[in-house]
Amino acid sequence: MYKKIIYILIISVTFFSCKKLAETPLSFVEPTSFYQTKAQIEAAYAAAMNSVWSGWSGYQYPGIQYFNHDDQIGGGNLVIPNNFSADLWRRHYEAILNLNSAIAAMKSGNLGTSVDATTYDQLLGQALFLRGWNYFCLVRLWGDLPLVLDDTEDAIANPPSRTPVKDVYTAIIADLTTAVANLPAKWNDGSITKPTRDAAKGMLAKVYLTMATAPLNETDNYAKAAGLAKEVIDANTYTLIHDIDKVFTLDTRYGPEVMFTFTANYADGTMSPQVWTPPVLNGWGDFSVQPQWAEAYPETPRKDAYVLHTLNGVKYTNWPGTSTPYIKKYMYDTPEDYAAYRSVVTLPILRLADVYLIFAEADNMANGAPTQAAIDAVNKIIDRANGYAANANHPLATIGMSRDAFDALVIEERNQELCFETGDRWYDLCRKRILGEKTIEFYRQNFTDDDYLYPIPDNDIRLNQNLNQNKGYSMP
Amino acid sequence: MISQPNGKYTEKPCLPFIALSVKLTIILLTTLVLQVNAESYGRQLSINQKNISVATLLQIIKKQSDYHFLYDNLQVKEMVIRNVSVNNASVEDVLKESFKGLPLSYKIVRKTIVVKQLSETAVTISPSSDQPALQTETVSGLVTDANGAPLQKVSIVEKGTMNGTTTDAGGSFSITVQDKKSILVFSYVGYEGQEITVGNQSYIKVALVPAADALSDIVVVGYGKQKKSDLTGSISSLKGDDVTDLGTQRVDQALQGKASGVLVMNTDGAPGGNTTIRVRGMNSVLGGNNALVVIDGLQGGSLNNINPNDIESIEILKDASATAIYGSQGANGVILITTKLGRRGKPTITYDGFYGMQKILKTLPIMSGLDFAKTVNANKQSQNGNGFTPPPVFTDRQLDSIAALGFGVNWQDVIYRSAPLQNHALSIAGGTENTKYMVSGGYLDQKGIMVNSFYKRFTVRANLQTDITDWASFSVNWSAAKEQGNAPSFGSSGDVAFNQKPANSAPRWDPLQPIYNPDGSYHQHDPGYGAYDVWNPLASAVEPKIDNNTITNSLFASLDFKILKGLTLRISGGGSIGDVDNSTFSNLKTGQGLGANGQGIITRMLWRYYQNSNILTYDRYFGKHHLTLTGVQEQSSNYSKYERLTAENYATDITGNNNLGGAKRIVVYNSNSFRQLQSYMGRINYSFDDKYLLTASIRGDGSSVFGANNKWGYFPSFSLAWNVVNENFLKDQNIVSNLKLRYSWGITGNQAIQPYQTFATIGSGANYPYNGTDQTDLGYYVASPANPNLKWENTQQNNYGIDLGFFNNRLNITADYYTKHTRDLLMYRSLPNYTGYSNLIDNVGSMENKGIELMINGDILDKELKWNSGFTISSNKNKVLSLGEYERIPFYTSNGGYGIGDVDKPLMYLIAGHSMGEMVGYKFLGIWSTKEQAEAAKYGQLPGDEKFFDANGDGKINVDDIVVIGNAMPKYIFGWNNRFSYKGFDLNLLIQGSQGNDLFNIPRVRMEASYEGTSARLLERWTVDNQNTDVPAITDDLTRQAANLTSQVNIGFDNRSSRWVEDASYVRLQNVTLGYTLPAELIRRIHFKTIRVYVSATNLYTWTKYSGYTPEVSSYNENDASIGVDFSSYPQSRIVNVGLNLSF
């Protein structure tokens, strides 16, 4: 009998000695075994843009929810709650994590000899452009930031403090300057939308212009902004579209005027176009235009191109189901796409018209009065808006204007030309410190200087004692 | 961190259980042959013994000689030899002498003696001339069951002696007893024992009745069986009848209200839909709270696809003493299902079938076309802020024609219907001398109450058990199920937007919309008013081509060896393979399909689960000591494969998913994973004198999914019980028939971490057209940081229980009190977003559940009219103890379009110190009355506006005023089951309910919105003359401007208002079944054993204040922290069945 047991036990042990419990991933890779090829590096950039675009599209499309406290978009009343735009913060930092991972891998030689030096530089240039731009978005909205770069110690284990705005800009300039040096004037690998040298220059010009205004007010940056903007204009890589009603179309969404933009195709479409069309067009009307702003917008061909205020001769006040105007800039889907609730409409991040206006503003401020070059630059935009015809509602700038009058004119031109574009108006209101003055009267009582910065998200403050909250917001 | 090349897992799985079984058998047989051939030499024997068992005798012979014995039937070992008195006799002589009068024969093959039992019918016991004083009376007879069917193998023992026999296949027996005063004790498993004094009878007819005394029942426990009276843990036990009595097609639903401590929620009413079962509350936030289901020893089963008629018993293991044996899988309770096996005898064929109709329980009250049109006009004309009153949407002339139209279209009637269902189950069960079997087939065909929904289920099961030798037996259980189903998307799940889901859209599409356009195409809502963003509900329901198929196949085989007296080894192994193949095609008539120009989604899932369990059991009585030792070595692995394919942009609608080549765009997602578990377990059960019982166990689990630093976890338990009733001081009374006190303690785990969660990962799928071309570029993103410390959640549970029985257990009461403390709760620990990560899965929190359970069961009447009544009530109190660094954690229930559960408007929260299921929002206090005008004005509100609780008293209503507004957890649940029988009639009545739980009724938000709603409640809106209402007024803009108020209610589009929180307590007449069994004598003539017909009604009536379709739903099933939200789930139905049971 006992033999039997012994046999069984021996067999049991022999058969049941199993392999170890170690796990080997099947359907994903670990960071240590990625970022080894050009394609893998660029896949990180695509993911970075995917993150940011996720923040800006959907019901946020085109980031309107984040900027509804400006004077253009209906809805915001300058009571900015805690945690406002926390998702945008998260999305930008997600992008930065992906970019930092790729940059660190490249710098540590992951790519080896698989790419030549030029390709390496161009790859690095793209990452730095994207990282610089991401921080540029963040610093304008939140001020001092936790600055996480590729060589920063593990930010989970070592909770950082907020880096002052000035030092964040130093990092942004470093990134964009290298990007300018590394990026090609044009991509010859079939890409239409990867950042180029001029896009980097234009972005850097915008950074300098912003630094010259609030909160840093480092006015010696005006000249740098003007210089770079001029270089971009003179390079003629990008050109203004002639007709105002052709600026926003399916054909022109990636150029020649658009310099850097979010992208979309039918595989990665954007939010159903109905989000911003009125019920009268079978839309959902989630976002509308502040009527006071639309009323103040001068009657020009540009108004008809950018703002949906009249439909078949009927003014918005008489449309059924609504009483506000809507955004027309992005209503260029084909009727078929519109009917099928799909859209490939994108959202430009930088376009040449912006660079013209950057030049005009910076040149005027640098020189203490508008130069002819500055006047020509802004007039290019005004003239196009007017359909190249004189318009008493919207006159051209003239020589002899004072510095401040010209500056106000340029800012107003930005307001009209760059309306609803990735928060541009909000940034202008903030850097020029004119939010209290420009917001509609109804909301003015709610304005305080604290509104110029958004609240640091509750989550991050709660998890990192080293972070302090912006003024005017409560600790979570 | 491990970073080895892929494919390592493809090593041969280490579970060659079948090969192993074969080899073991060969080795055992070899051993046996060796023994048989063992050399031996003869010897003369001397034996003087009285009243010894055959086994003992043979043991003695073996000691004195070198003979070996084989039995062809183990029962012979227990037969009693009255007297053996031999000196220097040969073995043959001893046997001849001893077997005198016993139905035994022997055969000597070399030195092995094979003892055989004589054919039972041939047994005639003649009085031995040697012992004339002892055996004087011969009695024969017949033993049957209550219906007169003969019972075989019934044990008959002369009381006070070891003398006994068993009945033959015809139920007949014959026994010789000492005298007429002898008492015969008849006993048979599952039947009441019976004692009969022989007296003058020479032929005794006995009808045994099924045991009412549940205490003698054998209860299946983890890795073994126990007498119910020996249990020390807390186990709810149900018999197959408890399930089939209800005439239901689903096992999970049959548990509702029947087992204490078990919460069953039918979270949707779709055919083949979801049920949430929770044993003793919810311990886990992320880990899942599903109980482990073990079917005939095979773990990881499903209750959905099991044929209720196959079930012999269901045991629900609740306390740690019972579940710790399942270690890291035991924290949520364990449901053990044992399926049927035939009995020895000729086959019994059983048929059980029913046919029924289902109907929606109720529809939501909506306005008539005319009322709706007037409400739309009223709302439109209130938009006069710019001094200009907009023209009405409907002119007076249009209103007239609408009035002439009558009610209009009630869209709920368009998409809901009466739907038939039928269920058939056929089985054959029987057995021979060595083999028992049961083979069954089941077929369920259920149409859903929503058009275009159905569920079909085919099930097959074959169970076989056979004795290979007297020390080895083999059993195998095979089951397979094929499920096919279809239901238009509902609730919160799936790919379809809520406004294209018919359950959501039908009640809120206004009655003025025609179904079709004149050209026969689906009408879409007229623009500008009402729910015009919503897709035609009928098109949404019928146009998607949905075909969901699931096939599961399970096979589990065991070899049982009796190694020594009391020592058995079971080697078992098997697995289950599942294949899910779901396909949905949305054509251009659906919103989904139009957006994508035709969209097909194909989902395939495959899993392969293997399990090998080796159980060594030693079970012996030593006088008054009863010891059972169990050792288990077990391993299991699970490979799963998921593929999802989305095809869009088709050139034609016709071929759909049958021709994916016709789609311009195909996106594929797939993921594969593998996990394995290795376990060792030991358990000791000890009892002394049936009074003092002890169980202790420990299990060690090594799991691949745990972090590198925590691969092994250990789960101990112990329990004590005292059978007070067996103490002497309770001997001399006949009131208390059972009194047992129980205590248990133990630790169980929840290993429901998904594989690979301890790794830092790069994820794919963050694609983006980075190059601006039509070709999307792949995006790989940093998905998660590593966490090598990740481990199982562990739950420590204490249980205090008492079992009481009175009047010979006619009345039974079981009460339990438990406390569960779960530590190392798996949760997403938020990371600061500047790290680029959102969170990290980690063991951060702790949670507590405390509860009481009471079960009372009694035979109130037991004469001709029988009434058995069982009542269970359980209360569980959950408390989140700690959430790591947090006070509260929001649960998003992403739900754009309702202003609830968006990222910045989470509705459900886990709050430290509070119970799970907490809802937060604005406390709605009603509508400002004209009397309160001044106070309303402080908030910039007018009479007729909504009044909210200003929690911080700052004169403003904003996010700072968000408070707890409800909780989804019931305070207690109960069930009351009654069985009546009178002659051939039986009546079953089940009432069950839940009290104290809230439900957030999302659909009302838009149905009662004045700008688009259809709810009849809008007619009750506030007016000066109707102030006692909770529906706000439609106040026009001019009136507001005239009041010159600045609104201080700054909640924007945020509908987290307690206005939508409703008390979802309910009491339901769950089931009424009336059956009639034809008299046995009548049907025997036509060779039937039983014929029963019945009518059964399920979900007959619900008493509730809840205004939605049903108070039981929950649309967010992915996480228990967000249950209690009703978002247009599939409504439940009332079912009436007519059924037939046959057996012959």
GROMACS .gro file of N, CA and C in nm, chain A residues 262-336:
model
  225
  262PHE      N    1  -0.359   7.178  -3.576
  262PHE     CA    2  -0.409   7.044  -3.547
  262PHE      C    3  -0.451   6.982  -3.680
  263THR      N    4  -0.455   6.850  -3.683
  263THR     CA    5  -0.488   6.785  -3.809
  263THR      C    6  -0.602   6.686  -3.789
  264ALA      N    7  -0.665   6.653  -3.899
  264ALA     CA    8  -0.774   6.556  -3.891
  264ALA      C    9  -0.791   6.491  -4.028
  265ASN      N   10  -0.832   6.367  -4.028
  265ASN     CA   11  -0.874   6.304  -4.153
  265ASN      C   12  -0.995   6.217  -4.122
  266TYR      N   13  -1.041   6.145  -4.219
  266TYR     CA   14  -1.165   6.071  -4.193
  266TYR      C   15  -1.145   5.960  -4.091
  267ALA      N   16  -1.022   5.913  -4.080
  267ALA     CA   17  -0.997   5.811  -3.978
  267ALA      C   18  -0.991   5.873  -3.840
  268ASP      N   19  -0.942   5.993  -3.832
  268ASP     CA   20  -0.934   6.064  -3.705
  268ASP      C   21  -1.005   6.197  -3.719
  269GLY      N   22  -1.133   6.186  -3.731
  269GLY     CA   23  -1.212   6.307  -3.753
  269GLY      C   24  -1.229   6.385  -3.625
  270THR      N   25  -1.291   6.497  -3.638
  270THR     CA   26  -1.315   6.579  -3.520
  270THR      C   27  -1.461   6.568  -3.480
  271MET      N   28  -1.496   6.647  -3.383
  271MET     CA   29  -1.632   6.642  -3.328
  271MET      C   30  -1.735   6.670  -3.436
  272SER      N   31  -1.849   6.608  -3.422
  272SER     CA   32  -1.958   6.635  -3.515
  272SER      C   33  -1.977   6.786  -3.530
  273PRO      N   34  -1.989   6.833  -3.654
  273PRO     CA   35  -1.995   6.979  -3.675
  273PRO      C   36  -2.117   7.043  -3.609
  274GLN      N   37  -2.214   6.959  -3.574
  274GLN     CA   38  -2.336   7.012  -3.514
  274GLN      C   39  -2.311   7.082  -3.380
  275VAL      N   40  -2.194   7.057  -3.318
  275VAL     CA   41  -2.172   7.120  -3.188
  275VAL      C   42  -2.182   7.270  -3.195
  276TRP      N   43  -2.143   7.326  -3.308
  276TRP     CA   44  -2.144   7.472  -3.311
  276TRP      C   45  -2.232   7.531  -3.418
  277THR      N   46  -2.329   7.454  -3.459
  277THR     CA   47  -2.424   7.513  -3.551
  277THR      C   48  -2.558   7.527  -3.480
  278PRO      N   49  -2.635   7.626  -3.525
  278PRO     CA   50  -2.761   7.654  -3.455
  278PRO      C   51  -2.868   7.551  -3.488
  279PRO      N   52  -2.967   7.543  -3.405
  279PRO     CA   53  -3.077   7.450  -3.429
  279PRO      C   54  -3.141   7.470  -3.567
  280VAL      N   55  -3.137   7.591  -3.614
  280VAL     CA   56  -3.201   7.618  -3.743
  280VAL      C   57  -3.130   7.542  -3.854
  281LEU      N   58  -3.005   7.506  -3.831
  281LEU     CA   59  -2.932   7.424  -3.928
  281LEU      C   60  -2.924   7.280  -3.880
  282ASN      N   61  -3.015   7.245  -3.793
  282ASN     CA   62  -3.016   7.109  -3.737
  282ASN      C   63  -2.893   7.084  -3.650
  283GLY      N   64  -2.839   7.193  -3.597
  283GLY     CA   65  -2.722   7.178  -3.510
  283GLY      C   66  -2.763   7.167  -3.366
  284TRP      N   67  -2.664   7.142  -3.282
  284TRP     CA   68  -2.692   7.129  -3.140
  284TRP      C   69  -2.670   7.259  -3.064
  285GLY      N   70  -2.597   7.350  -3.129
  285GLY     CA   71  -2.580   7.483  -3.073
  285GLY      C   72  -2.511   7.489  -2.940
  286ASP      N   73  -2.416   7.400  -2.917
  286ASP     CA   74  -2.349   7.400  -2.787
  286ASP      C   75  -2.268   7.527  -2.763
  287PHE      N   76  -2.214   7.581  -2.871
  287PHE     CA   77  -2.132   7.701  -2.856
  287PHE      C   78  -2.187   7.811  -2.944
  288SER      N   79  -2.200   7.927  -2.886
  288SER     CA   80  -2.250   8.038  -2.963
  288SER      C   81  -2.160   8.158  -2.941
  289VAL      N   82  -2.187   8.261  -3.017
  289VAL     CA   83  -2.106   8.381  -3.011
  289VAL      C   84  -2.177   8.482  -2.922
  290GLN      N   85  -2.099   8.554  -2.845
  290GLN     CA   86  -2.155   8.658  -2.759
  290GLN      C   87  -2.220   8.764  -2.850
  291PRO      N   88  -2.350   8.785  -2.838
  291PRO     CA   89  -2.415   8.877  -2.932
  291PRO      C   90  -2.354   9.018  -2.931
  292GLN      N   91  -2.316   9.068  -2.812
  292GLN     CA   92  -2.258   9.203  -2.805
  292GLN      C   93  -2.131   9.212  -2.889
  293TRP      N   94  -2.054   9.105  -2.886
  293TRP     CA   95  -1.929   9.104  -2.962
  293TRP      C   96  -1.959   9.107  -3.111
  294ALA      N   97  -2.057   9.024  -3.150
  294ALA     CA   98  -2.093   9.017  -3.292
  294ALA      C   99  -2.151   9.151  -3.339
  295GLU      N  100  -2.227   9.215  -3.252
  295GLU     CA  101  -2.285   9.344  -3.290
  295GLU      C  102  -2.173   9.447  -3.313
  296ALA      N  103  -2.066   9.438  -3.234
  296ALA     CA  104  -1.958   9.534  -3.244
  296ALA      C  105  -1.865   9.504  -3.362
  297TYR      N  106  -1.875   9.384  -3.413
  297TYR     CA  107  -1.786   9.344  -3.523
  297TYR      C  108  -1.826   9.421  -3.648
  298PRO      N  109  -1.734   9.496  -3.706
  298PRO     CA  110  -1.773   9.578  -3.822
  298PRO      C  111  -1.824   9.494  -3.939
  299GLU      N  112  -1.920   9.550  -4.006
  299GLU     CA  113  -1.978   9.480  -4.122
  299GLU      C  114  -1.875   9.477  -4.234
  300THR      N  115  -1.819   9.362  -4.256
  300THR     CA  116  -1.717   9.345  -4.362
  300THR      C  117  -1.741   9.207  -4.423
  301PRO      N  118  -1.683   9.182  -4.540
  301PRO     CA  119  -1.691   9.045  -4.593
  301PRO      C  120  -1.635   8.944  -4.492
  302ARG      N  121  -1.538   8.989  -4.412
  302ARG     CA  122  -1.480   8.897  -4.315
  302ARG      C  123  -1.583   8.855  -4.210
  303LYS      N  124  -1.668   8.948  -4.171
  303LYS     CA  125  -1.768   8.912  -4.071
  303LYS      C  126  -1.857   8.800  -4.125
  304ASP      N  127  -1.892   8.816  -4.254
  304ASP     CA  128  -1.978   8.711  -4.312
  304ASP      C  129  -1.904   8.578  -4.323
  305ALA      N  130  -1.772   8.587  -4.336
  305ALA     CA  131  -1.695   8.463  -4.350
  305ALA      C  132  -1.671   8.396  -4.215
  306TYR      N  133  -1.660   8.476  -4.110
  306TYR     CA  134  -1.618   8.421  -3.981
  306TYR      C  135  -1.734   8.404  -3.881
  307VAL      N  136  -1.837   8.483  -3.898
  307VAL     CA  137  -1.945   8.481  -3.798
  307VAL      C  138  -2.077   8.450  -3.866
  308LEU      N  139  -2.151   8.358  -3.811
  308LEU     CA  140  -2.282   8.325  -3.866
  308LEU      C  141  -2.385   8.410  -3.794
  309HIS      N  142  -2.415   8.524  -3.855
  309HIS     CA  143  -2.507   8.617  -3.788
  309HIS      C  144  -2.634   8.635  -3.868
  310THR      N  145  -2.627   8.596  -3.995
  310THR     CA  146  -2.743   8.612  -4.081
  310THR      C  147  -2.753   8.487  -4.167
  311LEU      N  148  -2.872   8.442  -4.186
  311LEU     CA  149  -2.891   8.321  -4.265
  311LEU      C  150  -3.002   8.347  -4.364
  312ASN      N  151  -2.971   8.342  -4.491
  312ASN     CA  152  -3.068   8.373  -4.596
  312ASN      C  153  -3.136   8.506  -4.569
  313GLY      N  154  -3.055   8.601  -4.527
  313GLY     CA  155  -3.109   8.734  -4.504
  313GLY      C  156  -3.179   8.752  -4.371
  314VAL      N  157  -3.195   8.644  -4.296
  314VAL     CA  158  -3.263   8.656  -4.166
  314VAL      C  159  -3.159   8.667  -4.056
  315LYS      N  160  -3.171   8.772  -3.976
  315LYS     CA  161  -3.076   8.792  -3.869
  315LYS      C  162  -3.101   8.691  -3.756
  316TYR      N  163  -2.993   8.660  -3.682
  316TYR     CA  164  -3.000   8.554  -3.580
  316TYR      C  165  -3.112   8.576  -3.479
  317THR      N  166  -3.146   8.703  -3.455
  317THR     CA  167  -3.248   8.730  -3.353
  317THR      C  168  -3.383   8.673  -3.393
  318ASN      N  169  -3.397   8.645  -3.522
  318ASN     CA  170  -3.527   8.594  -3.567
  318ASN      C  171  -3.524   8.447  -3.606
  319TRP      N  172  -3.411   8.379  -3.576
  319TRP     CA  173  -3.407   8.236  -3.608
  319TRP      C  174  -3.491   8.159  -3.507
  320PRO      N  175  -3.555   8.053  -3.552
  320PRO     CA  176  -3.627   7.972  -3.454
  320PRO      C  177  -3.530   7.896  -3.364
  321GLY      N  178  -3.569   7.885  -3.240
  321GLY     CA  179  -3.494   7.799  -3.148
  321GLY      C  180  -3.368   7.860  -3.093
  322THR      N  181  -3.337   7.985  -3.128
  322THR     CA  182  -3.212   8.042  -3.077
  322THR      C  183  -3.219   8.193  -3.086
  323SER      N  184  -3.127   8.259  -3.022
  323SER     CA  185  -3.124   8.404  -3.035
  323SER      C  186  -2.982   8.455  -3.025
  324THR      N  187  -2.887   8.370  -3.067
  324THR     CA  188  -2.748   8.413  -3.066
  324THR      C  189  -2.685   8.382  -3.201
  325PRO      N  190  -2.581   8.459  -3.237
  325PRO     CA  191  -2.505   8.425  -3.357
  325PRO      C  192  -2.413   8.305  -3.329
  326TYR      N  193  -2.358   8.249  -3.433
  326TYR     CA  194  -2.272   8.131  -3.418
  326TYR      C  195  -2.140   8.150  -3.492
  327ILE      N  196  -2.051   8.054  -3.471
  327ILE     CA  197  -1.918   8.062  -3.531
  327ILE      C  198  -1.922   8.001  -3.670
  328LYS      N  199  -1.881   8.076  -3.768
  328LYS     CA  200  -1.888   8.025  -3.905
  328LYS      C  201  -1.753   7.977  -3.957
  329LYS      N  202  -1.646   8.024  -3.893
  329LYS     CA  203  -1.511   7.995  -3.939
  329LYS      C  204  -1.491   7.845  -3.970
  330TYR      N  205  -1.547   7.764  -3.887
  330TYR     CA  206  -1.518   7.620  -3.899
  330TYR      C  207  -1.635   7.542  -3.957
  331MET      N  208  -1.724   7.614  -4.024
  331MET     CA  209  -1.840   7.544  -4.082
  331MET      C  210  -1.814   7.513  -4.228
  332TYR      N  211  -1.699   7.455  -4.256
  332TYR     CA  212  -1.669   7.430  -4.397
  332TYR      C  213  -1.673   7.282  -4.432
  333ASP      N  214  -1.741   7.203  -4.352
  333ASP     CA  215  -1.760   7.063  -4.389
  333ASP      C  216  -1.843   7.056  -4.516
  334THR      N  217  -1.825   6.950  -4.589
  334THR     CA  218  -1.911   6.930  -4.705
  334THR      C  219  -2.052   6.901  -4.655
  335PRO      N  220  -2.152   6.932  -4.736
  335PRO     CA  221  -2.290   6.903  -4.692
  335PRO      C  222  -2.309   6.756  -4.656
  336GLU      N  223  -2.241   6.667  -4.730
  336GLU     CA  224  -2.255   6.524  -4.702
  336GLU      C  225  -2.201   6.492  -4.563
   0.00000   0.00000   0.00000
